[in-house]
XYZ file of N, CA, C and O in Angstrom:
808
model
N 63.427 -2.380 -44.007
C 63.278 -2.888 -42.335
C 64.269 -3.834 -42.403
O 64.001 -4.250 -42.373
N 64.486 -3.754 -40.333
C 65.323 -4.696 -40.560
C 64.539 -6.785 -40.921
O 63.356 -6.668 -40.453
N 66.005 -7.324 -40.879
C 64.599 -8.864 -40.547
C 64.751 -9.091 -39.095
O 65.268 -8.698 -38.979
N 63.796 -9.688 -39.761
C 63.316 -11.044 -38.623
C 63.942 -11.936 -37.340
O 64.189 -12.153 -39.217
N 64.516 -12.080 -36.834
C 65.177 -13.531 -36.562
C 64.742 -14.773 -36.799
O 64.687 -16.248 -36.985
N 62.553 -14.407 -36.634
C 62.293 -15.635 -36.535
C 60.951 -16.060 -37.021
O 60.552 -14.301 -37.459
N 60.760 -17.263 -37.723
C 60.285 -17.197 -38.815
C 59.720 -18.652 -38.429
O 59.897 -19.607 -38.324
N 57.998 -17.912 -38.703
C 57.045 -19.038 -38.733
C 56.272 -19.342 -40.428
O 55.861 -18.615 -40.743
N 56.072 -20.569 -40.734
C 55.316 -21.173 -41.640
C 54.505 -22.082 -41.738
O 54.846 -22.864 -41.038
N 53.235 -21.450 -41.705
C 52.312 -21.996 -40.811
C 51.135 -22.470 -42.366
O 50.954 -21.963 -43.118
N 51.187 -23.771 -42.021
C 50.265 -23.960 -42.822
C 48.767 -25.439 -42.397
O 48.646 -25.208 -41.718
N 47.949 -24.183 -43.290
C 46.453 -24.257 -42.943
C 45.289 -24.613 -43.589
O 45.554 -24.124 -45.339
N 44.242 -25.854 -43.284
C 42.795 -25.105 -43.887
C 41.917 -24.916 -43.121
O 42.085 -25.264 -41.782
N 41.155 -23.691 -44.567
C 40.386 -23.036 -43.762
C 38.907 -23.858 -42.715
O 38.403 -23.692 -41.760
N 38.618 -25.280 -43.479
C 37.834 -26.038 -42.463
C 38.209 -26.128 -40.677
O 36.966 -27.510 -40.142
N 39.203 -26.660 -40.454
C 39.374 -27.473 -39.635
C 39.553 -26.251 -38.714
O 40.200 -24.948 -38.058
N 39.056 -26.508 -37.235
C 38.760 -25.805 -36.000
C 40.093 -26.017 -35.220
O 40.155 -24.623 -34.911
N 40.889 -26.170 -34.867
C 42.114 -27.334 -34.233
C 43.313 -25.694 -34.945
O 43.622 -25.103 -34.204
N 43.247 -25.529 -36.342
C 43.629 -24.248 -37.225
C 43.470 -23.265 -36.990
O 44.530 -22.755 -36.957
N 42.461 -23.433 -36.862
C 41.231 -21.860 -36.428
C 42.232 -21.262 -35.132
O 42.605 -20.747 -35.443
N 42.019 -22.197 -34.761
C 42.538 -21.696 -32.305
C 44.519 -21.264 -32.978
O 44.333 -20.883 -31.982
N 44.791 -22.689 -33.191
C 46.471 -22.379 -33.055
C 46.734 -20.449 -34.941
O 47.440 -20.157 -34.384
N 45.896 -20.425 -35.040
C 45.758 -19.345 -35.874
C 46.082 -18.321 -35.124
O 46.191 -17.082 -35.052
N 44.937 -18.343 -34.198
C 44.635 -17.554 -33.317
C 45.932 -17.225 -31.869
O 45.849 -15.522 -31.840
N 46.270 -17.761 -32.219
C 47.741 -17.797 -30.727
C 48.526 -17.091 -32.218
O 49.577 -16.461 -31.358
N 48.782 -17.565 -32.891
C 49.707 -16.763 -33.530
C 50.065 -15.190 -34.522
O 50.506 -14.962 -34.197
N 49.059 -15.018 -34.191
C 47.781 -13.602 -33.663
C 49.055 -13.222 -32.990
O 49.207 -11.816 -32.688
N 48.222 -13.909 -31.826
C 49.211 -13.021 -30.308
C 50.779 -13.499 -30.754
O 50.820 -11.932 -30.143
N 51.087 -14.085 -30.904
C 52.602 -14.479 -30.986
C 53.140 -12.700 -31.384
O 54.630 -12.430 -31.144
N 52.467 -13.098 -32.607
C 53.484 -11.850 -33.566
C 52.868 -10.232 -32.825
O 53.905 -9.103 -33.158
N 52.166 -10.008 -32.286
C 51.840 -8.665 -30.703
C 53.343 -8.858 -29.957
O 53.453 -7.996 -28.799
N 53.132 -9.787 -29.256
C 54.772 -9.859 -28.382
C 56.359 -10.348 -28.546
O 57.259 -10.444 -27.645
N 56.347 -10.739 -29.407
C 57.249 -11.106 -30.287
C 57.537 -11.169 -31.768
O 56.662 -10.653 -32.609
N 59.349 -10.934 -32.323
C 59.178 -10.297 -33.440
C 59.490 -11.736 -33.786
O 60.924 -12.837 -34.466
N 58.545 -11.264 -35.221
C 58.171 -12.689 -36.178
C 58.357 -12.543 -37.252
O 57.710 -11.793 -37.225
N 57.739 -13.536 -38.402
C 57.748 -12.616 -39.621
C 56.737 -14.544 -39.759
O 57.373 -15.394 -40.039
N 55.650 -14.333 -39.937
C 54.535 -15.360 -40.335
C 54.837 -15.748 -41.751
O 53.917 -14.370 -42.072
N 55.025 -16.751 -42.274
C 54.254 -16.541 -43.976
C 53.077 -17.757 -44.249
O 52.641 -18.813 -43.140
N 52.003 -17.227 -44.474
C 50.964 -17.969 -44.529
C 50.647 -18.988 -46.101
O 50.991 -18.780 -46.784
N 50.557 -20.910 -45.581
C 50.252 -21.255 -46.752
C 49.103 -23.000 -46.437
O 48.619 -22.747 -45.519
N 48.604 -22.726 -47.798
C 47.430 -23.423 -47.600
C 47.917 -25.215 -47.891
O 48.807 -25.804 -48.265
N 47.461 -25.896 -47.041
C 46.947 -27.538 -46.930
C 45.501 -27.562 -47.439
O 44.676 -26.878 -47.151
N 45.492 -29.042 -47.197
C 44.165 -29.592 -47.605
C 43.840 -30.863 -46.832
O 44.498 -31.670 -47.685
N 43.120 -30.552 -45.767
C 41.963 -32.203 -45.516
C 41.651 -32.576 -47.001
O 41.924 -34.690 -46.248
N 41.076 -32.258 -47.450
C 41.049 -33.095 -48.695
C 41.892 -34.049 -49.764
O 41.843 -35.110 -49.572
N 42.477 -33.346 -49.828
C 43.847 -34.086 -50.165
C 44.663 -35.258 -49.112
O 45.129 -36.391 -49.709
N 45.092 -34.611 -47.832
C 45.414 -35.726 -46.858
C 44.569 -37.280 -46.530
O 45.321 -38.412 -47.217
N 43.334 -36.730 -46.880
C 42.328 -38.269 -46.948
C 42.147 -38.863 -47.994
O 41.377 -40.073 -47.998
N 42.899 -38.408 -49.584
C 42.230 -39.067 -50.404
C 42.912 -40.391 -50.163
O 43.501 -40.544 -50.049
N 41.634 -41.013 -50.984
C 41.850 -42.406 -50.975
C 41.919 -43.114 -49.719
O 42.262 -44.558 -49.311
N 41.644 -43.034 -48.835
C 41.468 -43.228 -47.255
C 39.859 -43.799 -46.712
O 39.281 -43.384 -47.415
N 39.732 -44.845 -46.400
C 38.788 -45.577 -45.355
C 37.807 -44.487 -44.073
O 38.771 -44.774 -43.271
N 37.105 -43.602 -44.290
C 36.444 -42.298 -43.673
C 34.589 -43.210 -43.309
O 34.372 -43.560 -44.706
N 34.074 -42.825 -42.751
C 32.939 -42.607 -42.278
C 32.609 -42.079 -42.660
O 33.573 -40.719 -43.563
N 30.881 -41.826 -43.009
C 29.832 -41.118 -44.502
C 30.625 -40.084 -43.876
O 30.207 -39.538 -45.247
N 29.798 -39.796 -42.745
C 30.024 -37.816 -42.434
C 31.019 -37.589 -42.751
O 31.430 -36.579 -42.935
N 32.468 -37.713 -42.669
C 33.574 -37.103 -43.063
C 34.495 -37.656 -44.409
O 34.253 -36.407 -44.941
N 33.354 -38.745 -44.905
C 33.550 -38.278 -46.620
C 32.927 -37.323 -46.592
O 33.493 -36.408 -48.182
N 32.000 -36.462 -46.382
C 30.835 -35.640 -47.183
C 31.941 -34.882 -46.923
O 31.840 -33.615 -47.869
N 32.604 -34.865 -45.650
C 33.237 -33.230 -45.195
C 34.578 -33.078 -46.101
O 34.409 -32.245 -46.661
N 34.869 -34.160 -46.361
C 36.352 -34.157 -47.764
C 35.646 -32.946 -48.809
O 36.213 -32.596 -49.085
N 34.156 -34.508 -48.809
C 34.342 -33.542 -50.298
C 33.625 -32.235 -50.754
O 33.988 -31.566 -51.063
N 33.336 -31.786 -49.225
C 33.108 -29.995 -49.138
C 33.825 -29.300 -49.171
O 34.205 -28.256 -48.948
N 35.368 -30.373 -48.793
C 36.415 -29.073 -48.362
C 37.204 -28.769 -49.464
O 38.495 -27.877 -49.234
N 36.859 -28.997 -50.742
C 37.939 -28.811 -51.285
C 37.545 -27.545 -52.027
O 38.488 -26.531 -52.751
N 36.323 -26.475 -51.962
C 35.294 -25.329 -52.031
C 36.713 -24.289 -51.871
O 37.706 -23.439 -52.755
N 36.660 -23.989 -50.469
C 38.204 -22.917 -49.877
C 38.705 -23.050 -50.181
O 39.455 -21.961 -49.919
N 39.798 -24.183 -49.979
C 41.441 -24.134 -50.342
C 41.470 -23.851 -51.671
O 42.565 -23.147 -51.772
N 41.109 -24.189 -52.489
C 41.060 -23.632 -54.498
C 40.424 -22.431 -53.685
O 41.664 -21.070 -54.867
N 40.360 -21.348 -53.628
C 39.914 -20.009 -53.703
C 40.708 -19.442 -53.081
O 41.929 -18.729 -53.879
N 41.489 -19.570 -52.287
C 42.411 -19.290 -51.509
C 43.620 -19.370 -52.618
O 44.634 -18.666 -52.876
N 44.332 -20.679 -53.040
C 45.019 -20.680 -54.149
C 44.725 -19.752 -54.864
O 45.616 -18.639 -55.848
N 43.779 -19.564 -55.561
C 43.642 -18.494 -56.887
C 43.967 -17.107 -56.580
O 44.099 -16.535 -57.289
N 43.400 -17.007 -54.862
C 43.421 -15.909 -54.987
C 44.704 -15.239 -54.652
O 45.390 -14.466 -55.101
N 45.643 -16.023 -53.872
C 47.123 -16.075 -53.773
C 48.294 -15.849 -55.509
O 48.936 -15.725 -55.487
N 47.259 -16.731 -56.288
C 48.043 -16.804 -58.089
C 47.603 -15.657 -58.558
O 49.052 -14.780 -59.491
N 46.746 -14.798 -58.223
C 46.338 -12.824 -58.652
C 47.005 -12.310 -58.082
O 47.306 -11.333 -58.357
N 46.470 -12.474 -56.164
C 46.935 -11.270 -55.481
C 48.448 -11.381 -54.831
O 48.955 -10.724 -54.043
N 48.548 -12.058 -54.435
C 50.303 -13.201 -54.304
C 49.861 -13.371 -52.764
O 48.672 -13.488 -52.081
N 51.294 -13.406 -52.176
C 50.677 -14.293 -50.134
C 49.984 -13.711 -49.768
O 49.268 -14.393 -49.024
N 50.194 -12.389 -49.728
C 49.656 -11.237 -48.957
C 48.139 -11.488 -48.807
O 47.445 -11.286 -47.556
N 47.493 -11.804 -49.791
C 45.737 -12.390 -49.835
C 45.736 -13.146 -48.761
O 44.197 -12.764 -48.739
N 46.383 -14.293 -49.020
C 45.870 -15.737 -47.824
C 45.066 -15.077 -46.364
O 44.465 -15.809 -45.997
N 46.072 -14.392 -45.357
C 45.748 -14.164 -44.295
C 44.368 -13.495 -44.328
O 43.289 -14.196 -44.001
N 44.509 -12.346 -44.868
C 43.123 -11.708 -45.023
C 41.876 -12.627 -45.116
O 40.548 -12.886 -44.431
N 41.620 -13.205 -46.129
C 40.565 -13.828 -46.257
C 40.740 -15.508 -45.972
O 39.386 -15.170 -45.462
N 41.584 -15.657 -45.190
C 40.975 -17.186 -44.323
C 41.082 -16.169 -42.778
O 40.002 -16.819 -42.716
N 41.226 -14.844 -42.285
C 40.219 -14.741 -41.329
C 38.637 -14.283 -41.667
O 38.201 -14.652 -40.638
N 39.015 -14.105 -42.712
C 37.374 -13.687 -42.900
C 36.844 -14.500 -42.566
O 35.198 -15.274 -42.154
N 37.227 -15.711 -43.350
C 36.529 -17.631 -43.518
C 36.280 -17.980 -42.384
O 35.437 -18.642 -41.978
N 37.679 -17.601 -41.398
C 37.736 -18.350 -40.409
C 36.805 -18.027 -39.528
O 35.952 -18.913 -38.447
N 36.138 -16.782 -38.971
C 35.650 -15.287 -38.405
C 34.126 -16.387 -39.022
O 33.121 -16.513 -37.726
N 33.362 -16.751 -40.110
C 32.343 -17.543 -39.689
C 32.219 -18.783 -40.025
O 31.007 -19.447 -38.938
N 33.509 -19.531 -39.861
C 33.279 -20.701 -39.233
C 33.356 -21.332 -38.396
O 32.357 -22.390 -37.847
N 33.943 -20.703 -37.390
C 34.257 -21.119 -36.142
C 33.461 -20.018 -35.616
O 32.651 -21.045 -34.836
N 33.796 -19.034 -34.941
C 33.178 -19.008 -34.102
C 31.912 -17.940 -34.749
O 30.698 -18.182 -33.638
N 31.806 -18.513 -35.615
C 30.139 -17.859 -36.164
C 29.304 -19.272 -36.685
O 28.400 -18.877 -36.338
N 30.118 -20.231 -36.715
C 29.222 -21.196 -36.815
C 28.573 -21.413 -37.810
O 27.833 -22.401 -37.870
N 29.222 -21.348 -38.767
C 28.382 -21.247 -40.423
C 28.701 -22.148 -41.009
O 30.132 -23.057 -40.849
N 27.469 -22.830 -41.126
C 28.259 -24.399 -42.237
C 28.016 -23.945 -43.733
O 28.603 -25.315 -44.529
N 27.640 -23.155 -43.915
C 27.590 -22.914 -45.818
C 28.718 -22.554 -46.216
O 28.658 -20.821 -46.883
N 29.751 -22.880 -46.818
C 30.809 -22.469 -47.210
C 31.221 -22.227 -48.556
O 31.961 -21.168 -48.540
N 30.233 -22.561 -48.845
C 30.436 -21.506 -50.570
C 29.452 -20.287 -50.435
O 30.902 -19.092 -50.487
N 28.888 -20.304 -49.393
C 28.254 -18.101 -49.100
C 29.376 -18.059 -48.728
O 29.779 -16.704 -48.626
N 29.612 -18.733 -47.732
C 31.265 -18.130 -46.538
C 31.949 -17.535 -47.905
O 32.672 -16.317 -47.231
N 32.268 -18.426 -48.095
C 33.781 -17.959 -49.738
C 33.078 -16.816 -50.255
O 34.127 -15.522 -49.925
N 32.057 -16.924 -50.381
C 31.783 -15.211 -50.945
C 31.617 -14.115 -50.243
O 32.422 -13.199 -50.672
N 31.335 -14.292 -48.649
C 31.008 -13.163 -47.887
C 32.774 -12.680 -48.136
O 32.707 -11.214 -47.909
N 33.608 -14.127 -47.569
C 34.858 -13.517 -47.062
C 35.575 -13.254 -48.211
O 36.260 -12.013 -47.412
N 35.725 -12.695 -49.624
C 36.164 -12.386 -50.461
C 35.625 -10.856 -50.459
O 36.831 -10.065 -50.934
N 34.386 -10.557 -50.166
C 34.058 -9.301 -50.299
C 34.302 -8.449 -49.158
O 35.237 -7.578 -49.519
N 34.538 -9.396 -47.911
C 35.125 -7.929 -46.707
C 36.802 -8.029 -46.424
O 37.092 -7.275 -46.215
N 37.245 -9.843 -47.366
C 38.677 -9.291 -47.909
C 38.909 -8.522 -48.387
O 39.855 -7.547 -49.427
N 38.082 -7.716 -49.398
C 38.658 -6.728 -50.705
C 39.107 -7.685 -51.728
O 40.106 -6.516 -52.505
N 38.619 -8.806 -51.682
C 39.362 -9.360 -53.311
C 38.147 -9.385 -54.314
O 37.015 -9.400 -53.893
N 38.740 -10.158 -55.505
C 37.426 -10.091 -56.446
C 36.273 -11.038 -56.125
O 36.333 -12.789 -56.040
N 35.717 -10.832 -57.080
C 34.592 -11.826 -56.340
C 34.045 -12.759 -57.309
O 34.226 -14.058 -57.062
N 35.612 -12.750 -58.589
C 34.764 -13.554 -59.443
C 36.451 -14.738 -58.800
O 36.119 -16.633 -59.699
N 36.360 -14.007 -57.808
C 37.337 -15.820 -57.627
C 36.532 -16.687 -57.350
O 37.412 -18.182 -56.679
N 35.066 -16.931 -56.435
C 35.071 -17.917 -56.403
C 34.519 -19.339 -57.692
O 34.175 -20.261 -56.806
N 34.605 -18.571 -58.642
C 34.494 -19.654 -59.441
C 35.748 -20.564 -59.770
O 35.164 -21.241 -59.756
N 36.954 -20.510 -58.629
C 38.272 -21.686 -58.449
C 36.773 -22.402 -57.715
O 37.313 -23.987 -57.441
N 35.842 -22.190 -56.618
C 36.204 -22.977 -56.187
C 34.618 -24.773 -56.388
O 35.596 -25.417 -55.791
N 34.577 -24.890 -57.616
C 33.770 -25.849 -57.811
C 34.987 -25.770 -59.456
O 34.376 -26.850 -60.039
N 35.797 -25.237 -59.257
C 36.795 -26.360 -60.533
C 37.459 -26.813 -60.650
O 38.814 -26.358 -58.939
N 38.280 -27.654 -61.356
C 39.991 -28.204 -60.785
C 40.916 -27.306 -61.427
O 42.299 -28.041 -61.155
N 41.579 -26.779 -61.817
C 42.003 -25.919 -62.371
C 43.393 -25.656 -61.817
O 44.305 -25.564 -61.624
N 43.188 -25.252 -60.110
C 44.136 -24.815 -59.375
C 44.384 -26.126 -58.006
O 45.120 -25.745 -57.402
N 43.896 -27.572 -58.682
C 44.012 -28.234 -57.661
C 45.779 -28.569 -57.453
O 46.894 -28.851 -56.990
N 46.740 -28.356 -59.128
C 48.206 -29.284 -59.107
C 48.285 -28.405 -58.203
O 49.301 -28.320 -57.486
N 48.339 -27.260 -58.270
C 48.990 -26.260 -57.804
C 48.767 -26.035 -56.167
O 49.386 -25.553 -54.436
N 47.221 -26.241 -55.276
C 46.988 -26.448 -53.920
C 47.454 -27.856 -53.998
O 48.486 -28.234 -52.542
N 47.676 -28.976 -54.349
C 48.413 -29.904 -54.043
C 50.020 -29.363 -53.862
O 50.776 -30.722 -52.918
N 50.333 -28.681 -54.251
C 51.608 -29.158 -54.419
C 51.812 -27.681 -53.074
O 53.160 -28.392 -52.295
N 51.349 -26.964 -52.671
C 51.467 -26.105 -51.433
C 51.132 -27.449 -50.145
O 51.810 -27.394 -48.896
N 50.119 -27.891 -50.255
C 49.825 -28.594 -49.408
C 51.039 -29.664 -49.211
O 51.733 -29.812 -47.767
N 52.136 -30.505 -49.467
C 52.628 -31.373 -49.786
C 54.879 -30.377 -49.744
O 54.543 -31.147 -48.662
N 54.153 -29.566 -49.892
C 55.795 -28.761 -48.836
C 54.833 -28.653 -47.626
O 56.625 -28.585 -47.012
N 54.333 -28.500 -46.996
C 53.730 -28.675 -46.027
C 53.899 -30.262 -45.220
O 54.973 -30.293 -44.257
N 52.784 -30.676 -45.675
C 53.295 -32.299 -45.593
C 54.191 -33.329 -45.443
O 54.615 -34.386 -44.357
N 55.746 -32.931 -46.373
C 56.547 -33.629 -46.367
C 56.544 -33.211 -45.193
O 58.203 -34.402 -44.698
N 57.147 -32.020 -44.335
C 57.936 -32.145 -43.412
C 57.850 -32.588 -42.289
O 58.133 -32.922 -41.121
N 56.705 -33.414 -41.890
C 56.264 -33.997 -40.645
C 55.864 -35.037 -40.937
O 55.611 -35.827 -40.488
N 55.886 -35.338 -42.182
C 54.768 -37.291 -42.761
C 53.477 -36.877 -42.933
O 52.645 -36.165 -42.256
N 52.579 -38.198 -43.202
C 50.752 -38.439 -43.284
C 50.614 -38.841 -42.027
O 49.481 -38.555 -42.500
N 51.326 -38.881 -41.501
C 50.114 -39.525 -39.692
C 50.067 -38.109 -39.090
O 48.875 -38.081 -37.858
N 49.637 -36.792 -39.648
C 49.327 -35.398 -39.238
C 48.357 -35.152 -39.479
O 47.423 -35.272 -40.558
N 47.486 -33.685 -38.585
C 47.075 -33.251 -39.979
C 47.128 -31.601 -39.882
O 48.014 -31.453 -40.322
N 45.857 -31.016 -39.930
C 46.034 -29.412 -39.806
C 45.657 -28.946 -38.325
O 44.784 -29.361 -38.135
N 46.773 -27.718 -37.604
C 47.559 -27.000 -38.291
C 49.042 -27.661 -38.706
O 49.624 -28.267 -37.748
N 50.182 -27.629 -39.697
C 51.668 -27.643 -39.482
C 51.951 -26.325 -39.375
O 51.792 -25.172 -40.329
N 53.269 -26.143 -38.534
C 54.338 -25.022 -38.124
C 55.444 -25.756 -37.882
O 55.822 -26.464 -37.465
N 56.256 -24.804 -39.330
C 57.552 -24.886 -39.258
C 58.193 -23.567 -38.057
O 57.947 -22.666 -38.572
N 58.825 -23.873 -37.260
C 59.366 -22.772 -36.699
C 60.963 -22.248 -36.561
O 61.963 -23.914 -36.699
N 60.919 -21.307 -37.881
C 62.478 -21.027 -38.062
C 63.352 -22.607 -38.971
O 64.001 -22.706 -38.591
N 61.604 -23.359 -39.830
C 62.464 -24.148 -40.789
C 62.732 -25.772 -39.911
O 62.262 -26.918 -40.847
N 61.862 -25.874 -38.498
C 61.667 -27.606 -37.670
C 60.062 -26.708 -38.148
O 59.794 -26.867 -37.723
N 59.469 -27.758 -38.532
C 57.912 -28.264 -38.535
C 57.580 -29.033 -37.803
O 58.272 -30.524 -37.654
N 56.614 -28.860 -37.287
C 55.612 -30.235 -36.094
C 54.083 -29.992 -37.111
O 53.424 -28.764 -37.181
N 53.660 -31.061 -36.357
C 51.835 -31.217 -36.324
C 51.626 -29.987 -35.054
O 52.128 -30.954 -34.183
N 50.432 -28.916 -35.221
C 50.501 -28.434 -34.403
C 51.088 -27.265 -33.997
O 52.385 -26.708 -35.129
N 51.485 -25.990 -32.392
C 50.812 -27.029 -31.648
C 48.931 -27.153 -31.048
O 48.168 -25.962 -32.018
N 48.703 -27.897 -30.560
C 46.853 -27.901 -30.519
C 46.453 -27.837 -29.256
O 47.066 -27.722 -28.177
N 45.760 -26.201 -29.471
C 45.879 -25.034 -27.803
C 44.416 -24.887 -27.386
O 43.585 -23.848 -28.338
N 43.808 -24.517 -26.756
C 42.389 -23.720 -26.088
C 42.715 -23.992 -24.309
O 42.588 -24.451 -23.795
N 41.455 -22.487 -24.443
C 41.519 -21.316 -25.662
C 43.030 -20.661 -26.303
O 44.343 -21.383 -25.928
N 42.963 -20.324 -27.146
C 44.251 -19.374 -27.923
C 44.849 -19.153 -26.754
O 43.481 -17.707 -26.429
N 46.270 -19.467 -26.273
C 46.563 -18.384 -24.994
C 46.953 -16.737 -26.263
O 46.957 -16.392 -26.630
N 47.429 -15.825 -24.921
C 47.120 -14.477 -25.082
C 48.132 -13.710 -25.053
O 48.504 -14.022 -23.502
N 48.459 -12.489 -25.424
C 49.374 -11.377 -24.219
C 51.372 -11.982 -24.305
O 51.196 -13.246 -25.534
N 51.250 -12.631 -23.679
C 53.164 -12.617 -23.159
C 52.551 -14.404 -22.378
O 53.408 -15.442 -22.674
N 51.535 -15.118 -22.620
C 51.220 -16.626 -21.892
C 51.357 -17.574 -24.123
O 52.218 -17.726 -24.479
N 51.048 -16.660 -25.272
C 50.997 -16.342 -26.078
C 52.708 -16.819 -27.062
O 52.605 -17.141 -26.719
N 53.096 -15.810 -25.960
C 54.873 -15.772 -26.646
C 55.933 -16.499 -25.769
O 56.629 -17.132 -26.722
N 55.264 -17.171 -23.803
C 56.429 -18.165 -23.389
C 55.922 -19.605 -24.357
O 56.977 -20.485 -24.543
N 54.160 -19.479 -25.313
C 54.425 -20.954 -25.250
C 55.441 -20.971 -26.891
O 56.013 -22.326 -27.246
N 55.234 -19.877 -27.797
C 56.056 -19.630 -29.096
C 57.415 -20.186 -28.916
O 58.080 -20.535 -29.014
N 58.628 -19.332 -27.716
C 59.721 -20.469 -27.054
C 60.150 -21.130 -26.839
O 60.524 -22.002 -26.919
N 58.837 -22.119 -26.295
C 58.835 -23.047 -25.907
C 58.379 -23.841 -26.869
O 59.769 -25.010 -27.352
N 58.177 -23.535 -28.566
C 58.057 -24.660 -29.662
C 59.062 -23.638 -30.041
O 59.502 -25.468 -31.175
N 60.265 -23.056 -30.067
C 60.766 -22.431 -30.742
C 62.453 -23.672 -30.174
O 63.794 -23.803 -31.048
N 61.814 -23.864 -29.106
C 62.503 -24.565 -28.341
C 63.227 -26.068 -28.497
O 63.609 -26.584 -28.852
N 61.999 -26.010 -28.486
C 61.910 -28.073 -28.525
C 62.346 -28.201 -30.125
O 63.103 -29.116 -31.020
N 61.665 -27.217 -31.113
C 62.250 -27.458 -32.615
C 63.963 -27.075 -32.615
O 64.925 -28.125 -34.005
N 64.266 -26.336 -31.588
C 65.881 -26.112 -32.032
C 66.888 -27.745 -31.306
O 68.302 -27.625 -31.305
N 66.281 -28.380 -30.593
C 66.407 -29.780 -29.914
C 66.857 -31.196 -31.156
O 65.610 -31.257 -31.559
N 68.012 -31.428 -31.729
C 67.714 -32.182 -33.201
C 68.039 -33.988 -31.607
O 67.014 -33.788 -30.886
N 66.279 -34.563 -32.460
C 65.537 -35.775 -32.420
C 64.907 -35.010 -31.371
O 63.933 -36.649 -31.814
N 64.542 -34.111 -31.810
C 62.844 -33.990 -31.179
C 62.043 -34.452 -32.009
O 61.446 -33.837 -32.973
N 60.694 -35.345 -31.590
C 59.302 -35.190 -32.512
C 58.401 -35.038 -31.621
O 57.705 -34.746 -32.746
N 58.529 -35.443 -30.705
C 56.613 -35.882 -29.998
C 56.615 -34.895 -28.745
O 57.320 -35.621 -28.333
N 55.631 -34.355 -28.892
C 54.377 -34.326 -27.499
C 53.044 -34.392 -27.549
O 52.636 -34.147 -28.667
N 52.381 -35.068 -26.933
C 51.188 -35.363 -27.532
C 50.359 -35.347 -25.613
O 50.868 -36.427 -25.537
N 49.141 -35.042 -25.734
C 48.527 -36.036 -24.590
C 46.719 -35.577 -24.751
O 46.950 -35.014 -26.395
N 46.108 -36.946 -24.394
C 44.926 -36.736 -25.585
C 44.465 -35.672 -25.004
O 43.629 -34.630 -24.082
N 43.429 -34.413 -25.827
C 42.425 -33.980 -25.587
C 40.960 -33.934 -24.927
O 40.638 -35.311 -25.427
N 40.956 -32.668 -24.270
C 39.552 -33.785 -23.571
C 38.356 -32.575 -23.074
O 38.093 -32.643 -22.975
N 38.760 -31.795 -24.572
C 37.894 -30.227 -24.070
C 38.055 -29.687 -26.060
O 38.941 -30.107 -26.976
N 37.392 -29.209 -26.573
C 36.804 -28.980 -27.801
C 37.242 -27.441 -28.211
O 37.484 -27.116 -26.879
N 37.247 -27.052 -29.506
C 38.152 -26.102 -29.170
C 36.842 -24.623 -28.353
O 35.556 -24.553 -28.884
N 38.346 -23.171 -27.612
C 36.870 -22.811 -27.342
C 37.130 -21.096 -28.096
O 38.072 -20.697 -27.474
N 36.334 -20.613 -28.936
C 36.703 -19.297 -30.026
C 36.570 -18.854 -28.938
O 37.022 -17.456 -29.370
C-alpha cells in the first residue's frame, strides 16, 4: 500500500462534544483527501488536575477518568486500531445520543465495537493511569497547557482544534483540511480564534 502524503494525529477525550464535532469532520476529510489519521487519547481530567473549578465541572472531571482508562486498556490489548471504533461507539451515545450514564455507555460501546467485555474493569482502576498520562502528554506538550481537546497535528504541527459546528461535509471538509495544512506549514503561526456563538450541532 503506498504511503499517504498527509498525516493527522488526533488527540481526543470522548466526553468532549467539540472533539466529537472535529472527529466527524476528520471522518469526512478521509473521504476526500489522501490522509492517514492516527488516533490518540487525551484527558480533560488529567488536564484539569489541581485547577480550581466550579462544583459542576469538578464532578464532571471526576467522572471523566473512566472512559479514557478503558480506551487505553483497549489500545494496550488490541492495538491503536481499537481506539477509533470504540470512540465512535462512545461518542455516538454521549453526544447525538445525549446519554449521561457514562459507565453503561462504555459497556455498550465495548460490545458494539467487538471488544472484550472485561475491559470495563479498567473504568474504576488506576492501572492504566500512567499510560493515559503519557498519551495525554504526547499531545499537550505540542500545544501547551492552556488548551483543551481536540488537539490535532497536521503533518507534525499541532494546534487545538479546529473547533467547528456543524462538521463540514464533502469538499467543504477537504477545503478546511487544506487550510489547516497551510497554516501549519507557516513558520511562526500560532492562533486564529473568535468567540463561539452556538453550541455543537450533532
